[in-house]
Rosetta silent file (secondary structure, phi, psi, omega in degrees, C-alpha in Angstrom):
SEQUENCE: MDARARTDEVGGLRSLVVVYLKGICMGAADAVPGVSGGTIALIVGIYERLIGALTALSPRALAGLSRLHTREGRTQFARRLVAMDVPFLTALGLGVVTAVVVMSGLMHAAVTGYPVVTYAFFFGLIGASAVVLRGELWLTDRRDVVAAVAGFSLAFLVSGEATAAATNPTLPFVFLAGALAVSAMLLPGVSGSFLLVLLGLYEYMTEIPGQFIDQLLGASVAGTTLLATGLVVAVFVTGALVGLLTISHAVRYALTTYRRATLTFLVALIVGALRVPAVRVAGNVEQWTPGVAVGVLVAVAVGALLVGGLNYATDDLAV
SCORE:     score description
SCORE:     0.000 S_00000001
   1 L     0.000  123.806 -177.913    5.730   38.217  -12.772 S_00000001
   2 L   -78.325  174.151 -174.761    8.903   39.497  -11.097 S_00000001
   3 H   -63.214  -37.501 -178.688   12.156   37.562  -10.762 S_00000001
   4 H   -66.189  -42.452  179.869   11.480   36.493   -7.164 S_00000001
   5 H   -63.655  -39.431  178.845    8.034   35.121   -8.049 S_00000001
   6 H   -65.844  -40.119  178.085    9.466   33.183  -10.980 S_00000001
   7 H   -62.585  -43.712  178.709   12.180   31.736   -8.731 S_00000001
   8 H   -61.476  -41.170 -178.707    9.611   30.680   -6.125 S_00000001
   9 H   -66.369  -43.006  178.475    7.451   29.062   -8.815 S_00000001
  10 H   -64.424  -42.712  178.447   10.407   27.126  -10.298 S_00000001
  11 H   -62.338  -40.799  176.632   11.474   26.050   -6.822 S_00000001
  12 H   -64.668  -40.194  178.833    7.940   24.927   -5.988 S_00000001
  13 H   -65.819  -43.130  177.453    7.703   22.947   -9.224 S_00000001
  14 H   -61.135  -41.042  178.996   11.080   21.308   -8.607 S_00000001
  15 H   -62.993  -40.384  179.514    9.951   20.360   -5.098 S_00000001
  16 H   -67.960  -34.959  177.887    6.774   18.735   -6.462 S_00000001
  17 H   -64.686  -41.778  178.102    8.791   16.797   -9.029 S_00000001
  18 H   -61.697  -43.376  179.271   10.985   15.443   -6.205 S_00000001
  19 H   -63.186  -40.856  177.127    7.848   14.467   -4.251 S_00000001
  20 H   -58.357  -44.533  179.070    6.490   12.754   -7.389 S_00000001
  21 H   -64.442  -38.049  177.029    9.698   10.716   -7.698 S_00000001
  22 H   -66.103  -36.161  176.056    9.462    9.731   -4.032 S_00000001
  23 H   -63.630  -36.262  176.336    5.860    8.638   -4.683 S_00000001
  24 H   -61.460  -42.537  179.561    7.162    6.405   -7.482 S_00000001
  25 H   -63.431  -43.094  178.466    9.554    4.777   -5.028 S_00000001
  26 H   -62.607  -46.914 -178.140    6.702    4.245   -2.542 S_00000001
  27 H   -64.293  -41.877  179.312    4.358    2.818   -5.152 S_00000001
  28 H   -63.673  -38.713  178.388    6.994    0.469   -6.554 S_00000001
  29 H   -68.361  -42.900 -174.229    7.752   -0.860   -3.094 S_00000001
  30 H   -73.159  -13.324  176.063    4.115   -1.274   -2.117 S_00000001
  31 L   -77.029   -9.544 -178.758    3.402   -3.292   -5.256 S_00000001
  32 L  -110.772  118.887 -178.470    5.618   -6.039   -3.820 S_00000001
  33 L   -57.120  133.130  177.928    4.247   -8.030   -0.830 S_00000001
  34 L    97.065  -15.239  176.140    6.449   -7.628    2.236 S_00000001
  35 L  -111.035  119.968 -172.472    8.010   -4.298    1.242 S_00000001
  36 L   -92.275  136.416  172.588    6.143   -1.385    2.792 S_00000001
  37 H   -64.564  -29.155  176.756    5.541    1.967    1.175 S_00000001
  38 H   -64.480  -35.743  177.081    5.619    3.346    4.685 S_00000001
  39 H   -65.877  -41.812  177.303    9.187    2.098    5.041 S_00000001
  40 H   -65.647  -36.658  176.337   10.173    3.872    1.840 S_00000001
  41 H   -60.397  -36.877  175.467    8.464    7.034    3.112 S_00000001
  42 H   -65.504  -43.927 -176.002   10.762    6.788    6.150 S_00000001
  43 H   -62.970  -42.324 -175.377   13.853    6.313    3.991 S_00000001
  44 L   -90.060    4.020  171.088   13.101    9.339    1.783 S_00000001
  45 L    76.938   30.812 -179.613   12.134   11.501    4.756 S_00000001
  46 L  -124.770    9.789 -174.014    8.447   12.216    4.124 S_00000001
  47 H   -61.769  -52.499 -177.947    6.693    9.829    6.543 S_00000001
  48 H   -63.737  -38.211  179.356    5.740   12.421    9.201 S_00000001
  49 H   -66.511  -37.086  178.294    4.724   14.932    6.548 S_00000001
  50 H   -64.114  -47.578  179.851    2.525   12.324    4.841 S_00000001
  51 H   -62.353  -44.390  179.811    0.718   11.427    8.073 S_00000001
  52 H   -60.549  -41.214 -179.003    0.335   15.093    8.949 S_00000001
  53 H   -68.831  -40.491  179.610   -1.077   15.952    5.537 S_00000001
  54 H   -65.079  -41.962 -178.303   -3.566   13.081    5.581 S_00000001
  55 H   -75.697  -15.789  178.309   -4.861   13.926    9.046 S_00000001
  56 H   -84.039  -15.889 -179.892   -5.109   17.624    8.062 S_00000001
  57 L   -60.962  135.226 -178.929   -7.521   16.903    5.212 S_00000001
  58 L  -144.169  135.711  177.184  -10.981   18.283    6.011 S_00000001
  59 H   -65.510  -14.096 -179.415  -14.222   18.383    4.003 S_00000001
  60 H   -63.530  -21.679  178.041  -14.711   21.901    5.344 S_00000001
  61 H   -65.173  -25.567 -179.869  -12.355   23.078    2.614 S_00000001
  62 H   -67.030  -17.059  179.579  -15.069   22.260    0.070 S_00000001
  63 H   -62.402  -25.608  178.929  -17.147   25.094    1.483 S_00000001
  64 H   -73.628   -9.524 -178.058  -14.914   27.457   -0.469 S_00000001
  65 H   -64.053  -28.797 -178.334  -16.070   26.012   -3.795 S_00000001
  66 H   -70.436  -13.470 -177.589  -19.115   28.288   -3.757 S_00000001
  67 H  -111.854   15.196 -179.352  -16.859   31.333   -3.913 S_00000001
  68 L   -68.553  -14.934  179.571  -14.586   30.260   -6.737 S_00000001
  69 L   -74.144  -13.267  177.395  -16.289   32.730   -9.085 S_00000001
  70 L  -107.052  153.905 -178.679  -14.568   35.583   -7.227 S_00000001
  71 H   -65.529  -41.892  179.737  -10.844   36.310   -7.188 S_00000001
  72 H   -63.615  -40.363  179.639  -10.787   36.519   -3.404 S_00000001
  73 H   -63.280  -42.905  178.304  -12.624   33.187   -3.124 S_00000001
  74 H   -63.441  -40.112  178.858  -10.128   31.481   -5.418 S_00000001
  75 H   -64.063  -45.267  179.666   -7.210   32.898   -3.465 S_00000001
  76 H   -65.922  -37.108  179.117   -8.607   31.729   -0.131 S_00000001
  77 H   -66.426  -41.973  178.654   -9.415   28.289   -1.505 S_00000001
  78 H   -63.837  -40.608  177.593   -5.897   27.900   -2.892 S_00000001
  79 H   -63.252  -38.111 -179.373   -4.402   28.956    0.437 S_00000001
  80 H   -66.515  -39.289  178.013   -6.593   26.421    2.243 S_00000001
  81 H   -65.228  -41.585  179.471   -5.397   23.648   -0.088 S_00000001
  82 H   -67.253  -37.469  178.999   -1.769   24.620    0.451 S_00000001
  83 H   -63.252  -32.955  177.426   -2.312   24.735    4.253 S_00000001
  84 L   -86.412    3.286  178.909   -3.584   21.141    4.084 S_00000001
  85 L    62.134   34.705  179.427   -0.555   20.216    1.918 S_00000001
  86 H   -64.811  -39.442  175.881   -2.798   19.053   -0.927 S_00000001
  87 H   -56.261  -41.593  177.883   -0.161   19.849   -3.625 S_00000001
  88 H   -61.273  -48.883 -179.558    2.231   17.516   -1.780 S_00000001
  89 H   -62.560  -38.758 -178.970   -0.417   14.763   -1.517 S_00000001
  90 H   -66.549  -47.754  179.679   -1.359   15.166   -5.185 S_00000001
  91 H   -62.490  -43.775 -178.623    2.235   14.907   -6.461 S_00000001
  92 H   -64.725  -44.416 -179.071    2.947   11.975   -4.131 S_00000001
  93 H   -62.640  -40.939  175.620   -0.285   10.215   -5.112 S_00000001
  94 H   -61.531  -39.554  177.178    0.450   10.600   -8.816 S_00000001
  95 H   -64.201  -44.398  178.800    3.869    9.066   -8.298 S_00000001
  96 H   -61.648  -45.701  179.515    2.407    6.132   -6.376 S_00000001
  97 H   -61.959  -42.890  179.374   -0.238    5.510   -9.046 S_00000001
  98 H   -56.892  -48.771 -178.574    2.352    5.692  -11.829 S_00000001
  99 H   -65.609  -41.134 -178.289    4.550    3.088  -10.136 S_00000001
 100 H   -63.526  -42.455  178.946    1.639    0.818   -9.239 S_00000001
 101 H   -61.331  -45.554  179.675    0.367    0.788  -12.837 S_00000001
 102 H   -68.022  -48.697 -177.013    3.818   -0.069  -14.184 S_00000001
 103 H   -69.228  -30.826 -177.649    4.767   -2.532  -11.450 S_00000001
 104 H   -62.565  -38.888  177.921    1.427   -4.297  -11.431 S_00000001
 105 H   -65.596  -42.106 -179.986    1.955   -5.543  -14.959 S_00000001
 106 H   -66.285  -43.433 -179.106    5.430   -6.783  -14.162 S_00000001
 107 H   -68.495  -35.379  177.712    4.315   -8.495  -10.970 S_00000001
 108 H   -66.064  -40.225  177.349    1.329  -10.111  -12.679 S_00000001
 109 H   -63.049  -34.928  178.873    3.613  -11.514  -15.366 S_00000001
 110 H   -69.696  -46.283 -175.874    5.850  -12.880  -12.619 S_00000001
 111 H   -72.362  -25.823  178.968    3.105  -14.539  -10.544 S_00000001
 112 H   -91.094  -34.500 -178.961    1.446  -16.083  -13.608 S_00000001
 113 H   -86.756  -35.688 -178.488    4.576  -17.005  -15.570 S_00000001
 114 L  -134.076   65.515 -172.898    6.861  -18.052  -12.749 S_00000001
 115 H   -63.923  -34.494 -175.868    4.600  -18.740   -9.785 S_00000001
 116 H   -65.503  -56.570 -177.425    6.962  -21.002   -7.849 S_00000001
 117 H   -70.249  -32.526 -179.521    9.977  -18.691   -7.565 S_00000001
 118 H   -67.613  -45.933  178.496    7.768  -15.577   -7.327 S_00000001
 119 H   -72.147  -25.840  173.044    5.724  -16.860   -4.386 S_00000001
 120 H   -66.789  -41.546  175.860    8.898  -18.223   -2.822 S_00000001
 121 H   -59.603  -45.331  177.498   10.308  -14.703   -3.150 S_00000001
 122 H   -61.535  -38.459  179.017    7.120  -13.361   -1.512 S_00000001
 123 H   -60.892  -42.235  177.759    7.521  -15.926    1.313 S_00000001
 124 H   -64.348  -41.291  179.830   11.013  -14.564    1.970 S_00000001
 125 H   -63.195  -49.750 -176.307    9.767  -10.995    1.930 S_00000001
 126 H   -67.767  -44.985  179.616    6.859  -11.639    4.277 S_00000001
 127 H   -61.838  -42.066  178.638    8.753  -13.960    6.587 S_00000001
 128 H   -66.667  -32.299  176.534   11.656  -11.533    6.914 S_00000001
 129 H   -61.978  -40.775  179.144    9.180   -8.718    7.671 S_00000001
 130 H   -65.272  -41.479  178.770    7.880  -10.740   10.596 S_00000001
 131 H   -63.900  -43.888 -179.685   11.474  -11.362   11.827 S_00000001
 132 H   -60.475  -37.780 -178.831   12.365   -7.687   11.472 S_00000001
 133 L   -90.276    8.492 -174.878    9.300   -6.702   13.499 S_00000001
 134 H   -59.871  -26.111  178.983    9.743   -9.409   16.130 S_00000001
 135 H   -67.265  -17.973  179.500   10.748   -6.731   18.660 S_00000001
 136 H   -94.362    4.131  178.118    7.182   -5.393   18.409 S_00000001
 137 L   -89.995  107.889 -177.598    5.702   -8.769   19.364 S_00000001
 138 L  -110.012  131.918  179.558    4.621   -8.500   23.005 S_00000001
 139 L  -133.591   37.667 -173.699    3.266  -11.482   24.936 S_00000001
 140 L   -96.230  -13.382  175.656    3.590  -10.220   28.495 S_00000001
 141 L  -141.223  174.708 -173.452   -0.075   -9.706   29.359 S_00000001
 142 H   -61.775  -40.607 -178.218   -3.515  -11.054   28.407 S_00000001
 143 H   -62.068  -40.341 -179.790   -4.297   -8.250   25.932 S_00000001
 144 H   -66.317  -43.634 -178.760   -1.096   -8.881   23.978 S_00000001
 145 H   -63.656  -43.399  179.116   -1.695  -12.641   23.866 S_00000001
 146 H   -61.366  -43.192  179.610   -5.288  -12.145   22.674 S_00000001
 147 H   -60.926  -42.260 -178.897   -4.052   -9.725   20.011 S_00000001
 148 H   -67.127  -45.504  178.992   -1.404  -12.219   18.822 S_00000001
 149 H   -62.563  -42.780 -178.860   -3.848  -15.162   18.689 S_00000001
 150 H   -64.613  -44.470 -178.232   -6.438  -13.019   16.894 S_00000001
 151 H   -64.394  -47.084  179.881   -3.963  -11.740   14.315 S_00000001
 152 H   -64.041  -45.749 -177.913   -2.478  -15.149   13.523 S_00000001
 153 H   -63.523  -43.791 -179.498   -5.853  -16.898   13.435 S_00000001
 154 H   -60.819  -49.022 -178.683   -7.444  -14.247   11.235 S_00000001
 155 H   -64.999  -42.036 -177.564   -4.597  -14.328    8.729 S_00000001
 156 H   -65.515  -42.663 -179.179   -4.299  -18.102    8.713 S_00000001
 157 H   -71.321  -47.085  179.788   -8.049  -18.643    8.198 S_00000001
 158 H   -62.859  -41.599 -179.543   -8.527  -15.846    5.666 S_00000001
 159 H   -67.904  -28.159  175.325   -5.446  -16.891    3.705 S_00000001
 160 H   -64.207  -41.958  177.073   -6.800  -20.434    3.590 S_00000001
 161 H   -70.345  -33.502 -176.925   -9.915  -19.206    1.861 S_00000001
 162 H   -68.169  -24.791 -175.538   -7.838  -16.898   -0.337 S_00000001
 163 L   -65.726  -19.448 -179.363   -5.778  -19.652   -1.854 S_00000001
 164 L  -124.693   15.947 -173.517   -8.736  -20.784   -3.973 S_00000001
 165 L  -120.914 -176.547  169.202  -10.739  -17.584   -4.250 S_00000001
 166 L    67.901   32.853  169.258  -10.907  -14.156   -5.872 S_00000001
 167 L   -78.975  -28.046  176.666  -10.854  -15.050   -9.588 S_00000001
 168 L  -146.008   71.558 -173.216  -13.930  -12.863   -9.972 S_00000001
 169 L   -68.850  156.198  177.107  -14.436  -10.979   -6.703 S_00000001
 170 L   -74.897  157.112 -179.133  -17.533   -8.933   -5.888 S_00000001
 171 H   -63.839  -39.341  174.983  -17.295   -5.135   -6.040 S_00000001
 172 H   -59.401  -36.522  177.877  -17.876   -4.696   -2.273 S_00000001
 173 H   -66.542  -40.458  176.952  -14.930   -7.026   -1.671 S_00000001
 174 H   -63.385  -40.656  177.129  -12.791   -4.999   -4.090 S_00000001
 175 H   -59.705  -49.251  179.771  -13.845   -1.803   -2.265 S_00000001
 176 H   -61.791  -40.816  179.504  -12.834   -3.256    1.086 S_00000001
 177 H   -62.772  -40.734  178.517   -9.508   -4.473   -0.331 S_00000001
 178 H   -63.028  -41.478  179.938   -8.724   -0.995   -1.633 S_00000001
 179 H   -66.009  -44.076 -179.743   -9.485    0.588    1.744 S_00000001
 180 H   -69.571  -39.907 -176.977   -7.369   -1.922    3.664 S_00000001
 181 H   -65.144  -44.524 -177.862   -4.484   -1.939    1.209 S_00000001
 182 H   -70.691  -30.355  176.386   -3.996    1.835    1.157 S_00000001
 183 H   -68.789  -39.191  179.494   -4.234    1.985    4.943 S_00000001
 184 H   -64.630  -28.638  179.743   -1.571   -0.691    5.299 S_00000001
 185 L   -59.819  -24.205 -178.635    0.682    1.401    3.065 S_00000001
 186 L   -83.326   -4.133 -175.798    0.954    3.907    5.903 S_00000001
 187 L  -104.910  113.311  174.827    2.411    1.343    8.298 S_00000001
 188 L   -58.837  128.629 -179.638    6.180    0.758    8.059 S_00000001
 189 L   102.146  -18.605  179.478    6.705   -3.005    7.854 S_00000001
 190 L  -123.845  123.913 -176.628    3.274   -3.822    6.391 S_00000001
 191 L  -101.734  152.830  179.782    2.609   -3.458    2.649 S_00000001
 192 H   -65.114  -39.327 -179.922   -0.697   -2.935    0.902 S_00000001
 193 H   -68.132  -24.836  173.842    0.001   -5.708   -1.544 S_00000001
 194 H   -59.872  -42.384  178.686    0.676   -8.040    1.379 S_00000001
 195 H   -68.274  -32.446  176.490   -2.999   -7.611    2.343 S_00000001
 196 H   -65.718  -38.561  174.675   -4.009   -8.265   -1.274 S_00000001
 197 H   -63.273  -43.637 -179.689   -2.093  -11.561   -1.078 S_00000001
 198 H   -60.314  -38.701 -179.622   -3.792  -12.292    2.218 S_00000001
 199 L   -83.227   -5.047 -178.008   -7.214  -11.629    0.669 S_00000001
 200 L    76.786   18.734 -175.932   -6.404  -13.657   -2.419 S_00000001
 201 L  -106.992    1.958 -171.902   -6.693  -10.619   -4.672 S_00000001
 202 H   -63.229  -51.924 -179.559   -3.053  -10.047   -5.611 S_00000001
 203 H   -59.326  -43.426 -177.480   -3.053  -11.798   -8.990 S_00000001
 204 H   -64.504  -47.331 -175.093   -6.408  -10.321   -9.890 S_00000001
 205 H   -77.495  -20.386  174.065   -5.573   -6.705   -8.929 S_00000001
 206 H   -79.032  -18.406  177.961   -2.137   -6.764  -10.569 S_00000001
 207 H   -85.307  -35.407 -170.088   -3.822   -7.748  -13.868 S_00000001
 208 H   -61.810  -47.100 -177.191   -6.656   -5.197  -13.792 S_00000001
 209 H   -58.881  -49.129  179.328   -4.710   -1.856  -14.247 S_00000001
 210 H   -63.368  -38.449  179.433   -2.824   -3.085  -17.358 S_00000001
 211 H   -63.556  -43.299 -179.608   -5.979   -4.726  -18.703 S_00000001
 212 H   -63.603  -43.610  179.116   -7.924   -1.488  -18.281 S_00000001
 213 H   -64.538  -43.423  178.894   -5.253    0.595  -20.056 S_00000001
 214 H   -61.357  -42.463  179.997   -5.039   -1.923  -22.923 S_00000001
 215 H   -68.781  -34.856  179.302   -8.832   -1.875  -23.309 S_00000001
 216 H   -66.539  -34.389 -179.771   -8.913    1.914  -23.123 S_00000001
 217 H   -87.552  -16.471 -177.278   -6.376    2.167  -25.947 S_00000001
 218 L   -91.800  118.662 -176.926   -7.826   -0.671  -28.026 S_00000001
 219 L   -72.105  -20.724 -175.211  -10.556    0.427  -30.390 S_00000001
 220 L   -85.987   -4.814 -176.765  -11.809   -3.136  -30.970 S_00000001
 221 L   -77.307  135.141  179.332  -12.751   -3.756  -27.312 S_00000001
 222 L   -64.929  144.733 -177.375  -16.447   -3.911  -26.583 S_00000001
 223 H   -62.852  -34.625  179.869  -17.786   -1.041  -24.494 S_00000001
 224 H   -65.016  -36.776 -179.715  -19.338   -3.381  -21.921 S_00000001
 225 H   -68.626  -43.954  178.000  -15.971   -5.064  -21.302 S_00000001
 226 H   -61.883  -41.339 -179.223  -14.232   -1.712  -20.883 S_00000001
 227 H   -64.311  -42.230 -178.699  -16.999   -0.531  -18.560 S_00000001
 228 H   -63.795  -44.679  178.905  -16.750   -3.667  -16.393 S_00000001
 229 H   -66.087  -42.777  179.332  -12.972   -3.366  -16.039 S_00000001
 230 H   -63.884  -32.916  178.537  -13.143    0.380  -15.428 S_00000001
 231 H   -65.988  -39.106  177.593  -15.771   -0.201  -12.739 S_00000001
 232 H   -62.213  -45.050  177.939  -13.433   -2.524  -10.862 S_00000001
 233 H   -61.243  -44.995 -178.764  -10.661    0.110  -11.032 S_00000001
 234 H   -63.181  -43.358 -179.288  -13.033    2.867   -9.919 S_00000001
 235 H   -65.226  -42.089  179.241  -14.356    0.835   -6.999 S_00000001
 236 H   -63.363  -45.111  179.619  -10.833   -0.081   -5.821 S_00000001
 237 H   -63.456  -41.650  178.526   -9.680    3.555   -6.066 S_00000001
 238 H   -61.996  -42.322  176.945  -12.794    4.733   -4.232 S_00000001
 239 H   -61.795  -39.529  177.868  -12.124    2.216   -1.490 S_00000001
 240 H   -61.878  -43.344 -179.950   -8.518    3.475   -1.305 S_00000001
 241 H   -65.918  -41.472  177.712   -9.683    7.070   -0.901 S_00000001
 242 H   -63.869  -41.081  177.857  -12.192    6.098    1.793 S_00000001
 243 H   -59.636  -41.725 -179.712   -9.445    4.116    3.509 S_00000001
 244 H   -61.393  -39.620 -173.611   -7.144    7.145    3.492 S_00000001
 245 H   -88.651  -14.497 -176.031   -9.827    9.344    5.067 S_00000001
 246 H  -127.258  -65.747 -174.418  -11.218    6.835    7.578 S_00000001
 247 H   -63.291  -33.455  179.676   -9.346    3.594    8.255 S_00000001
 248 H   -62.533  -34.963  177.383   -5.985    5.357    8.284 S_00000001
 249 H   -68.221  -40.628  178.643   -7.262    7.506   11.163 S_00000001
 250 H   -64.321  -41.255  178.268   -8.435    4.379   12.997 S_00000001
 251 H   -62.851  -43.552 -179.943   -5.032    2.728   12.476 S_00000001
 252 H   -61.984  -41.840 -179.052   -3.315    5.877   13.752 S_00000001
 253 H   -64.664  -43.506 -179.350   -5.608    5.929   16.802 S_00000001
 254 H   -62.488  -40.995 -179.668   -4.954    2.230   17.519 S_00000001
 255 H   -68.061  -31.702 -179.503   -1.206    2.774   17.298 S_00000001
 256 H   -77.713  -40.499 -172.826   -1.434    5.785   19.630 S_00000001
 257 H   -90.759  -41.583 -177.061   -3.831    4.236   22.176 S_00000001
 258 L  -128.069   56.993 -170.927   -3.004    0.551   22.062 S_00000001
 259 H   -59.006  -50.293 -175.961    0.427    0.525   20.423 S_00000001
 260 H   -60.376  -49.264 -178.032    1.714   -2.748   21.892 S_00000001
 261 H   -65.936  -38.031 -179.506   -1.412   -4.743   21.204 S_00000001
 262 H   -66.479  -45.784  179.501   -1.800   -3.254   17.702 S_00000001
 263 H   -66.729  -37.170  175.942    1.801   -4.004   16.703 S_00000001
 264 H   -60.957  -45.194  178.464    1.510   -7.493   18.189 S_00000001
 265 H   -60.983  -42.023 -178.039   -1.616   -8.083   16.132 S_00000001
 266 H   -66.565  -42.683  179.581    0.136   -6.868   12.941 S_00000001
 267 H   -64.547  -44.740  177.255    3.189   -9.086   13.457 S_00000001
 268 H   -61.293  -36.147  178.071    0.986  -12.100   14.160 S_00000001
 269 H   -61.499  -42.806  179.426   -1.039  -11.245   11.061 S_00000001
 270 H   -63.186  -43.545 -179.242    2.125  -11.346    8.956 S_00000001
 271 H   -63.773  -45.006 -178.726    3.158  -14.734   10.382 S_00000001
 272 H   -64.445  -30.808 -177.354   -0.278  -16.228    9.755 S_00000001
 273 H   -73.208  -11.089  178.394   -0.303  -14.912    6.177 S_00000001
 274 L   -60.846  -16.226  179.474    2.775  -17.019    5.307 S_00000001
 275 H   -60.048  -38.080 -176.234    0.247  -19.742    4.538 S_00000001
 276 H   -61.666  -59.815 -177.554   -0.621  -18.112    1.179 S_00000001
 277 H   -62.669  -33.830 -179.470    2.831  -18.118   -0.524 S_00000001
 278 H   -62.530  -45.909 -179.359    3.608  -21.551    1.018 S_00000001
 279 H   -67.581  -38.791 -179.813    0.455  -23.069   -0.443 S_00000001
 280 H   -65.789  -39.360  177.642    0.971  -21.327   -3.798 S_00000001
 281 H   -63.237  -51.777 -177.636    4.537  -22.646   -4.039 S_00000001
 282 H   -62.136  -36.246 -178.376    3.529  -26.193   -3.125 S_00000001
 283 H   -73.473  -19.853 -178.940    0.547  -26.109   -5.459 S_00000001
 284 H  -102.589   -2.717  176.612    2.577  -25.057   -8.472 S_00000001
 285 L   -88.811  115.578 -178.898    5.445  -27.512   -8.106 S_00000001
 286 L   -73.534  -39.611  178.551    4.723  -30.501  -10.300 S_00000001
 287 L  -152.207  126.483  178.479    7.643  -32.498   -8.918 S_00000001
 288 L   -76.298  120.704  174.971   10.178  -31.616   -6.252 S_00000001
 289 L  -126.185  164.607  178.153   13.695  -32.039   -7.558 S_00000001
 290 H   -53.933  -39.081  179.303   17.012  -30.763   -6.206 S_00000001
 291 H   -64.424  -44.307  178.496   16.986  -28.010   -8.829 S_00000001
 292 H   -62.876  -45.101 -179.500   13.474  -26.863   -7.914 S_00000001
 293 H   -60.234  -42.689  177.966   14.294  -26.932   -4.207 S_00000001
 294 H   -64.136  -43.903  179.310   17.435  -24.836   -4.727 S_00000001
 295 H   -58.383  -44.257 -179.850   15.500  -22.332   -6.863 S_00000001
 296 H   -63.232  -46.276 -178.555   12.846  -21.982   -4.157 S_00000001
 297 H   -64.480  -38.771  178.488   15.437  -21.541   -1.398 S_00000001
 298 H   -65.010  -42.681  178.566   17.355  -18.944   -3.415 S_00000001
 299 H   -62.303  -41.974  177.908   14.143  -16.986   -4.094 S_00000001
 300 H   -61.350  -44.742 -178.163   13.248  -17.094   -0.386 S_00000001
 301 H   -65.634  -39.268  179.143   16.754  -15.893    0.544 S_00000001
 302 H   -64.045  -43.213  177.089   16.668  -13.018   -1.955 S_00000001
 303 H   -61.095  -44.610 -179.878   13.336  -11.833   -0.575 S_00000001
 304 H   -64.230  -40.689 -179.649   14.591  -12.048    2.994 S_00000001
 305 H   -66.561  -36.002  178.878   17.820  -10.213    2.166 S_00000001
 306 H   -61.693  -47.294  178.710   15.879   -7.429    0.464 S_00000001
 307 H   -67.279  -38.676  177.952   13.768   -6.783    3.558 S_00000001
 308 H   -61.591  -39.565  178.446   16.825   -7.153    5.781 S_00000001
 309 H   -65.506  -42.357  178.020   18.661   -4.540    3.723 S_00000001
 310 H   -63.722  -40.497  178.421   15.758   -2.110    3.960 S_00000001
 311 H   -63.797  -39.667  178.601   15.578   -2.650    7.712 S_00000001
 312 H   -63.368  -39.914 -178.394   19.294   -1.993    8.041 S_00000001
 313 H   -69.723  -27.207 -176.689   18.938    1.261    6.018 S_00000001
 314 L  -108.799   12.343 -172.778   16.077    2.481    8.229 S_00000001
 315 L   -63.540  -28.026 -178.657   17.266    1.148   11.558 S_00000001
 316 L  -103.778   16.055  179.642   18.074    4.589   12.939 S_00000001
 317 L  -100.596  140.179  179.489   14.974    6.305   11.550 S_00000001
 318 L   -93.780  144.310  176.169   12.031    7.117   13.797 S_00000001
 319 L   -74.457    0.000    0.000    8.423    6.506   12.839 S_00000001
């Protein structure tokens, strides 16, 4: 390998490490309801590349697998992967997964150990997201009004069911949640974990990754328990992959073709979903005292300020 080739290889590796770190930032943000991984992608300057890479993915690339036994086949296959920006997606995806695994444990500890202030914090995050996106709420014609009513009603009704559900969800439901959550991650202003809160799966899915890793490393865990937990993880990840390849395209189409109605629907969805953290806060307060009220208000304010700060940082960035 000559000096130029070595330099290119080192530069390429350094670039992938930077992408991996950006993926960590996206994953950490998307683990918190109300903070969008898409917003972080805008901040770090990879949003358009991410959308372009996802829409460039094609199953036709798999046709080259039959020729991997030849040097020419391997070269063409590698070039096809690079053309679809697969190395970028791989590095970014590994960063997102790393952050989600780490953050999920922290967030699960927060929602189970300190539910009142944590859900109050979530209320501030989600509520501020709706305020930040209020400019995308259009109510000037019948289509916009229908979209707003549909979004609010759907979120309000689903979140009502979610407040008492999802302690042991079915695998099809986990699959759907994975598909929806990863698609939401592509939308600045809407986070994947926000949809998990809406579906009542947030506490459950923040516990599963850490539980799976602990069981995988623990020799005393029964194989059936490990298999059951691993199956949930596998189904969620499969749903996420399907969401990336299908629902994300549908979301992109909706934004391109019916942008006003789609954004109106999303903003209304966020407003309707405020029912979840409000109910969780009220349900976990044994007795309202001045101290508890102040703690809740401070948590709400911190969440709102965080989203406001992110909005200020990205105010001049284009989607």
